[in-house]
Short mmCIF file of C-alpha atoms and ligand atoms in Angstrom, two decimals:
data_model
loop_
_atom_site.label_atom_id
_atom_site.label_comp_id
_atom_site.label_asym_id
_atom_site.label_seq_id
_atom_site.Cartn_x
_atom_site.Cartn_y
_atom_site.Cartn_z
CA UNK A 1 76.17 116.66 51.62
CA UNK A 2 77.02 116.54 55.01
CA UNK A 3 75.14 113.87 56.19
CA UNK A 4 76.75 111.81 52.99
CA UNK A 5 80.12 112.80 54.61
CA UNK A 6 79.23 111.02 58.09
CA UNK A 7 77.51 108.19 56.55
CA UNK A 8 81.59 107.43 54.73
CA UNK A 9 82.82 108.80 57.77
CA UNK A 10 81.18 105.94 59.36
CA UNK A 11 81.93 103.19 57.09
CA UNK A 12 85.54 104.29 56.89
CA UNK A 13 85.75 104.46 60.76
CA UNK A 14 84.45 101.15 61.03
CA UNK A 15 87.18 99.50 58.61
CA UNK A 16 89.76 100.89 60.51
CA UNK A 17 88.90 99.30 63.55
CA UNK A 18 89.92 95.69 62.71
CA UNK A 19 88.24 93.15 65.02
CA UNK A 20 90.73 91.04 67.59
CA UNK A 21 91.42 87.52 66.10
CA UNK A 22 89.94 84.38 68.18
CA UNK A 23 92.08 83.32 70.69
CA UNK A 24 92.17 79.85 71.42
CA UNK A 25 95.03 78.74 74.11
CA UNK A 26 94.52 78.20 77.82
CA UNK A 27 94.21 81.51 79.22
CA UNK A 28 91.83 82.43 76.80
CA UNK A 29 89.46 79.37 77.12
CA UNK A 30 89.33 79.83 80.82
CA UNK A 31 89.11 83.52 81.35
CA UNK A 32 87.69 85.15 77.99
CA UNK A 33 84.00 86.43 79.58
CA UNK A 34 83.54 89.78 77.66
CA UNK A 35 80.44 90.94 79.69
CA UNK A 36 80.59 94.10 82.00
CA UNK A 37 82.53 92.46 85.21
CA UNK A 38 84.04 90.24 83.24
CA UNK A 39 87.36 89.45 81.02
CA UNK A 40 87.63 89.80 77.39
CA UNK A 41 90.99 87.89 75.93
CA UNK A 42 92.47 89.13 72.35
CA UNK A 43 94.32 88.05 70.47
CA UNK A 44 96.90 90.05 69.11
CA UNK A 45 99.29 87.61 67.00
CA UNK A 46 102.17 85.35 67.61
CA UNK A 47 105.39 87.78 65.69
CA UNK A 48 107.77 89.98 67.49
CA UNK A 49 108.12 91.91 70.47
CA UNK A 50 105.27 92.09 72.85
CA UNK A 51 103.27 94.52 71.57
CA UNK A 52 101.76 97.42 74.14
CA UNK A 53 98.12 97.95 74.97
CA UNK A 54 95.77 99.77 76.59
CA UNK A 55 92.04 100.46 77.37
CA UNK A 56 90.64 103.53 78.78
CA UNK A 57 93.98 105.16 78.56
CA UNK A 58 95.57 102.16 81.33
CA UNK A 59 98.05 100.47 80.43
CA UNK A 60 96.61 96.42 79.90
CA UNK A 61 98.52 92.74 80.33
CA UNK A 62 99.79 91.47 77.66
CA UNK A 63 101.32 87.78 77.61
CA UNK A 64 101.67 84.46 75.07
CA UNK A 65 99.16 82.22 75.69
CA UNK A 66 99.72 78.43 75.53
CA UNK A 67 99.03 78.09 71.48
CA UNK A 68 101.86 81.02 70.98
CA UNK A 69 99.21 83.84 70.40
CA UNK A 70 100.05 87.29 72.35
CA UNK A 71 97.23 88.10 73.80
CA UNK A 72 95.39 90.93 75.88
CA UNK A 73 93.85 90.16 78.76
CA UNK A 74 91.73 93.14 79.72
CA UNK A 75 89.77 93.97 82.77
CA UNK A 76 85.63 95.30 81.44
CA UNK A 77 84.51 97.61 84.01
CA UNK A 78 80.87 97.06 85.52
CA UNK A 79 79.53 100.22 83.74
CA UNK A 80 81.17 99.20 80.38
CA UNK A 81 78.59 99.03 77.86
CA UNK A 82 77.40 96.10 75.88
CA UNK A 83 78.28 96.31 72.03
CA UNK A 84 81.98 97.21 70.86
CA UNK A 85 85.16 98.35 72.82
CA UNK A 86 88.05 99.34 71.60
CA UNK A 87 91.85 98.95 72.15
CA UNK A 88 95.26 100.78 71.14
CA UNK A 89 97.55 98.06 69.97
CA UNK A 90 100.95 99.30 69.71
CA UNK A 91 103.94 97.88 68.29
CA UNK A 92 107.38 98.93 66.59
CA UNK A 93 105.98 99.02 63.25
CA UNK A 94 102.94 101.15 64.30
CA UNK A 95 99.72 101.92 66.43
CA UNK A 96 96.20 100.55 65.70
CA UNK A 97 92.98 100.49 66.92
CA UNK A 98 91.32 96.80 67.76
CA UNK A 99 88.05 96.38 68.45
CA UNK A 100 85.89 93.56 70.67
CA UNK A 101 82.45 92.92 71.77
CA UNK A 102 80.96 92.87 75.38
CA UNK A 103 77.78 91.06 75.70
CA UNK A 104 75.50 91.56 78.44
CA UNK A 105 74.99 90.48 81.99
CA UNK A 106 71.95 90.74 84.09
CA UNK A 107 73.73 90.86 88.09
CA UNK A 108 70.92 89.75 90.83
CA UNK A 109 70.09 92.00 93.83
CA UNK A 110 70.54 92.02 97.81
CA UNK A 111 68.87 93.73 100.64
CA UNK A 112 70.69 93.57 103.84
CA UNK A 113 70.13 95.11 107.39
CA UNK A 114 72.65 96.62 109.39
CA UNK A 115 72.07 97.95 113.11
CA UNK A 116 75.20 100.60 113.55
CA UNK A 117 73.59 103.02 111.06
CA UNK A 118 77.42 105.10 110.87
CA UNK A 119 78.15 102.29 108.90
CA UNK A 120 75.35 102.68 106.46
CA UNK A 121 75.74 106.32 106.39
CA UNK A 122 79.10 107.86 107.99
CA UNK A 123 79.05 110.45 109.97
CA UNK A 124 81.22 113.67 108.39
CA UNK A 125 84.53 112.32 110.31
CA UNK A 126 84.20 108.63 109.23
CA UNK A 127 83.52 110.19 106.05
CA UNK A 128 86.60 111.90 105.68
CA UNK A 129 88.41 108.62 106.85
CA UNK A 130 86.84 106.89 104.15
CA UNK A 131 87.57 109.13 101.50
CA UNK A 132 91.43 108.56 102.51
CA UNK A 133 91.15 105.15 102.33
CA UNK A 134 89.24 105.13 99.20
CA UNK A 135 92.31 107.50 97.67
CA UNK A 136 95.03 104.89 98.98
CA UNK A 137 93.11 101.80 97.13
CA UNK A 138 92.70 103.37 94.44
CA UNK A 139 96.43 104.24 93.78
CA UNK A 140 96.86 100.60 94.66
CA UNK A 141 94.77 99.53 91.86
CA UNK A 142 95.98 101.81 89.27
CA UNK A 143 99.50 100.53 89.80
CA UNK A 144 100.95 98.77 86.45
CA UNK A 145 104.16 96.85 87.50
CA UNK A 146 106.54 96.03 84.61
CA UNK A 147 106.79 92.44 85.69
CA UNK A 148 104.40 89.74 84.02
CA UNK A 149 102.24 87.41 87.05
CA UNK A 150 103.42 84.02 87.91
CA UNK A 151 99.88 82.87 86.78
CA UNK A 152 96.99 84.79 86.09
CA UNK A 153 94.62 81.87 86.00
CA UNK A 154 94.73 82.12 89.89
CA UNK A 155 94.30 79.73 92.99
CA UNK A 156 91.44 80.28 95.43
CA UNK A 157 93.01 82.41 98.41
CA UNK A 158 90.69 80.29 101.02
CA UNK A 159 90.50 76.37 101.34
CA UNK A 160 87.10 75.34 100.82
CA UNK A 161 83.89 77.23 101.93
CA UNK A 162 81.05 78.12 99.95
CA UNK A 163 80.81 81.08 97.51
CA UNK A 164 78.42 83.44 99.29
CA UNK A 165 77.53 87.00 97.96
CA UNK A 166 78.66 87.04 94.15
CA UNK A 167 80.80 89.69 92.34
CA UNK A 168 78.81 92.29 90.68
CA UNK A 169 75.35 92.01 93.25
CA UNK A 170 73.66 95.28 93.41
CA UNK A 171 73.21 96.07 97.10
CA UNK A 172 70.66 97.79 99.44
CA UNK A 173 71.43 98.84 103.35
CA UNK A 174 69.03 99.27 104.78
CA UNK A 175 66.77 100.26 101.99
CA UNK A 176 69.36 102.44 100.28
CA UNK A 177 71.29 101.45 97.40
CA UNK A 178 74.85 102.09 97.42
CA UNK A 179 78.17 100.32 95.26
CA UNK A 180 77.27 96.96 93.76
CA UNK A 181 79.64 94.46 94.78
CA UNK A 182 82.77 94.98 94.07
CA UNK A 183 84.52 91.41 94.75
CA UNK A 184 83.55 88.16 95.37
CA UNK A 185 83.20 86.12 98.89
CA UNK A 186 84.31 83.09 100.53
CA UNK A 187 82.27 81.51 103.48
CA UNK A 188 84.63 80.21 105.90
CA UNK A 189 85.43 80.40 109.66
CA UNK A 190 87.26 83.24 111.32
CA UNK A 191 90.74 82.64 111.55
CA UNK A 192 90.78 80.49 107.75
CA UNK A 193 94.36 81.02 106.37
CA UNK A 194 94.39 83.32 103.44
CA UNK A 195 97.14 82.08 100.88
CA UNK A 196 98.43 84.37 97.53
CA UNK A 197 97.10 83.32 94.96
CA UNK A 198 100.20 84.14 92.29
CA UNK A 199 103.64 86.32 93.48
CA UNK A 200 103.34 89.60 94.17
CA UNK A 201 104.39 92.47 95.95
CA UNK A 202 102.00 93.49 98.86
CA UNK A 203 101.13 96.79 98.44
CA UNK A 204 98.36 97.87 101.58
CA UNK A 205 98.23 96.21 104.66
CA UNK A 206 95.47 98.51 106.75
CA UNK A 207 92.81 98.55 108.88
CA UNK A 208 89.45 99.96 107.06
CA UNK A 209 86.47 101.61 107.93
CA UNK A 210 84.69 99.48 105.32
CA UNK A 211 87.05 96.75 104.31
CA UNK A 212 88.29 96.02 107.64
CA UNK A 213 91.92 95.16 108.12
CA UNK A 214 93.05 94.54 104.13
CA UNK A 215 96.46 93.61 101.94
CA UNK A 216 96.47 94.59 98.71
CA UNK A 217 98.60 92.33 96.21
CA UNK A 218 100.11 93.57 93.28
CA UNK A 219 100.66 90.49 90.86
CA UNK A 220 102.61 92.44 87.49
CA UNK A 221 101.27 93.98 84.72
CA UNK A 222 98.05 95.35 86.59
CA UNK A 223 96.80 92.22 87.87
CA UNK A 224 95.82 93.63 91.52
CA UNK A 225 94.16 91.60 94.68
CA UNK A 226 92.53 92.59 97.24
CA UNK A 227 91.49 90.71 100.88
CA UNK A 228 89.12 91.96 102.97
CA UNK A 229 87.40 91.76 106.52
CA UNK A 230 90.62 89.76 108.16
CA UNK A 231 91.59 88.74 111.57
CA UNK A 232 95.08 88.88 111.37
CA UNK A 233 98.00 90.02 108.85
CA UNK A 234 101.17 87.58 107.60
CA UNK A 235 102.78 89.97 105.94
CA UNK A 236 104.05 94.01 105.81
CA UNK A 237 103.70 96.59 103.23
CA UNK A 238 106.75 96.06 100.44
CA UNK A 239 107.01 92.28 100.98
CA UNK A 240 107.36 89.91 98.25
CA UNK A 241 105.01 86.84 98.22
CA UNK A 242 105.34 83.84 96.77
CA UNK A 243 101.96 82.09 95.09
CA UNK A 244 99.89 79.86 97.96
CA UNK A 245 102.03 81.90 100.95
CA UNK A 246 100.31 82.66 103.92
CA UNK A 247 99.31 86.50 103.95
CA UNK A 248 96.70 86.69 106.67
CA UNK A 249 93.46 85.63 108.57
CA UNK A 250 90.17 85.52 107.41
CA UNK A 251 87.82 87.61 110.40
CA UNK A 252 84.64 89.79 110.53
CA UNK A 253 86.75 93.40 110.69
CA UNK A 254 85.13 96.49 109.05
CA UNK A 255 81.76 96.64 107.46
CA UNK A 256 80.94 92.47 108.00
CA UNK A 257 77.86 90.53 108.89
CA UNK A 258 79.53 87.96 109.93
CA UNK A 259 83.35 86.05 109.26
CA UNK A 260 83.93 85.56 105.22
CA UNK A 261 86.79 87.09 103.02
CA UNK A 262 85.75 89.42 100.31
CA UNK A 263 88.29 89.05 97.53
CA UNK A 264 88.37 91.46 95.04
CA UNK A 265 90.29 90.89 91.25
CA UNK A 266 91.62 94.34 89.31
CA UNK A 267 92.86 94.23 85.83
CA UNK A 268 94.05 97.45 83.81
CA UNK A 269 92.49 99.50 87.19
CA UNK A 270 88.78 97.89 86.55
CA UNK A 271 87.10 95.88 89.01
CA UNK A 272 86.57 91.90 87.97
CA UNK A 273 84.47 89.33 88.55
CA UNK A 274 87.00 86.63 90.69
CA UNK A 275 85.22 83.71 89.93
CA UNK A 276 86.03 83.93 86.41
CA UNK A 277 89.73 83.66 87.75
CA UNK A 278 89.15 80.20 89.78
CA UNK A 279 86.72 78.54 87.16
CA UNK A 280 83.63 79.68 89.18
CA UNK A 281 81.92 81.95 86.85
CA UNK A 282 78.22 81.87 86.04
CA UNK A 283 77.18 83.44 83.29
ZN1 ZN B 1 82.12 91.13 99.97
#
């Protein structure tokens, strides 16, 4: 009898989680990835009001795409599984549950060498730094401004370069394996200008153990950037930027091997692949 209940239970469950509608404008052709690191892009409808959404209890952007469809644009977390998520679709005439699918994605591996050791394992001071700094970034990231981004198909914060270490690369110091990747970098020459790549509001400007000397940009509606590593800073905490303003320098500060900007993408407080948001991605 009971296993007859959660057999309905089941069925019944699965019915009310409707599956998000195809989305099919430009935002959605260019960013929909729905792998773990990636974007997924749902559609939600074209009537009414915006309606509100979130994932993992945070709050997640909703805008009209070009073909009139609102649409979610939501941020899958590296350690999201494959198989179905779900979101809480809200609107004046109710709440719902709206499910998608993440595929899978197989992320490659590095082994790097570093010779200051504190930096592969901090000593209990630097540790305690850290663990500030870790605290500030991620109030930065969990930040959900009521203000929708300029663009959130973005521009590349660096003029040329090549795309060195990929977002999502599972990493080794020194034989130890610590964070994968959380961003995605640019190969180019200290001192490179580093431009916004929508408005925003800048949110950190700091100088890292890790990350080096680092702005924060908070784009609207959870859409958060993050630059890495620099040389010098264009801007101060509070200021508004405008999309392809200068903010700062590329340089080889903090945890580097050598000049490059690490570049890091947050939507709805997860962690993103930033290729995906300059046409880069490889599945
Ligand atoms: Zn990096």
């Amino acid at each position: 009898m009971s296993r007859m209940f959660c057999v309905l239970f089941a069925v019944v469950g699965a019915m009310l989680v409707a599956a998000g509608a195809h989305a099919e404008g430009y935002v959605s052709r260019v960013l929909n990835y729905p792998v773990p690191g990636g974007v997924a892009v749902v559609a939600l409808g074209q009537d009414g009001q915006a309606p509100q959404v979130s994932y993992n209890k945070h709050p997640v952007l909703v805008m009209r795409d070009s073909d009139q469809q609102w649409i979610a644009v939501v941020g899958i977390g590296l350690k999201a599984l494959p198989g179905s998520q779900t979101l809480k679709v809200s609107t004046e005439r109710g709440s719902r549950n709206l499910a998608f699918t993440v595929g899978t994605k197989k992320y490659r591996e590095q082994r790097i060498t570093l010779k200051n050791k504190s930096q592969v394992n901090p000593d209990p001071e630097q540790l305690k730094r850290y663990e500030r700094e870790f605290a500030a970034q991620t109030k930065a990231y969990a930040q959900f401004r009521d203000v929708l981004p300029s663009n959130v198909v973005l521009d590349r914060p660096v003029e040329g370069g090549r795309l060195s270490s990929p977002f999502g690369l599972r990493r080794f110091f020194n034989g130890e394996e610590r964070n994968p990747h959380s961003g995605l970098d640019f190969a180019v020459p200290a001192g490179t200008r580093v431009k916004a790549p929508a408005d925003g509001v800048v949110t950190i400007v700091d100088d890292y153990f890790f990350n080096g000397k680092t702005i924060f940009i908070d784009h609207g509606n959870g859409l958060v950037t993050m630059y890495c590593h620099l040389s010098a800073f264009d801007v101060v905490v509070g200021q508004s930027v405008k999309r392809g303003q200068l903010i700062g320098r590329v340089g080889s500060t903090g945890r580097a091997t050598g000049p490059h900007l690490h570049w890091n993408v947050s939507l709805n407080n997860e962690r993103v692949d930033p290729a995906i948001f300059i046409g880069a991605f490889q599945p």
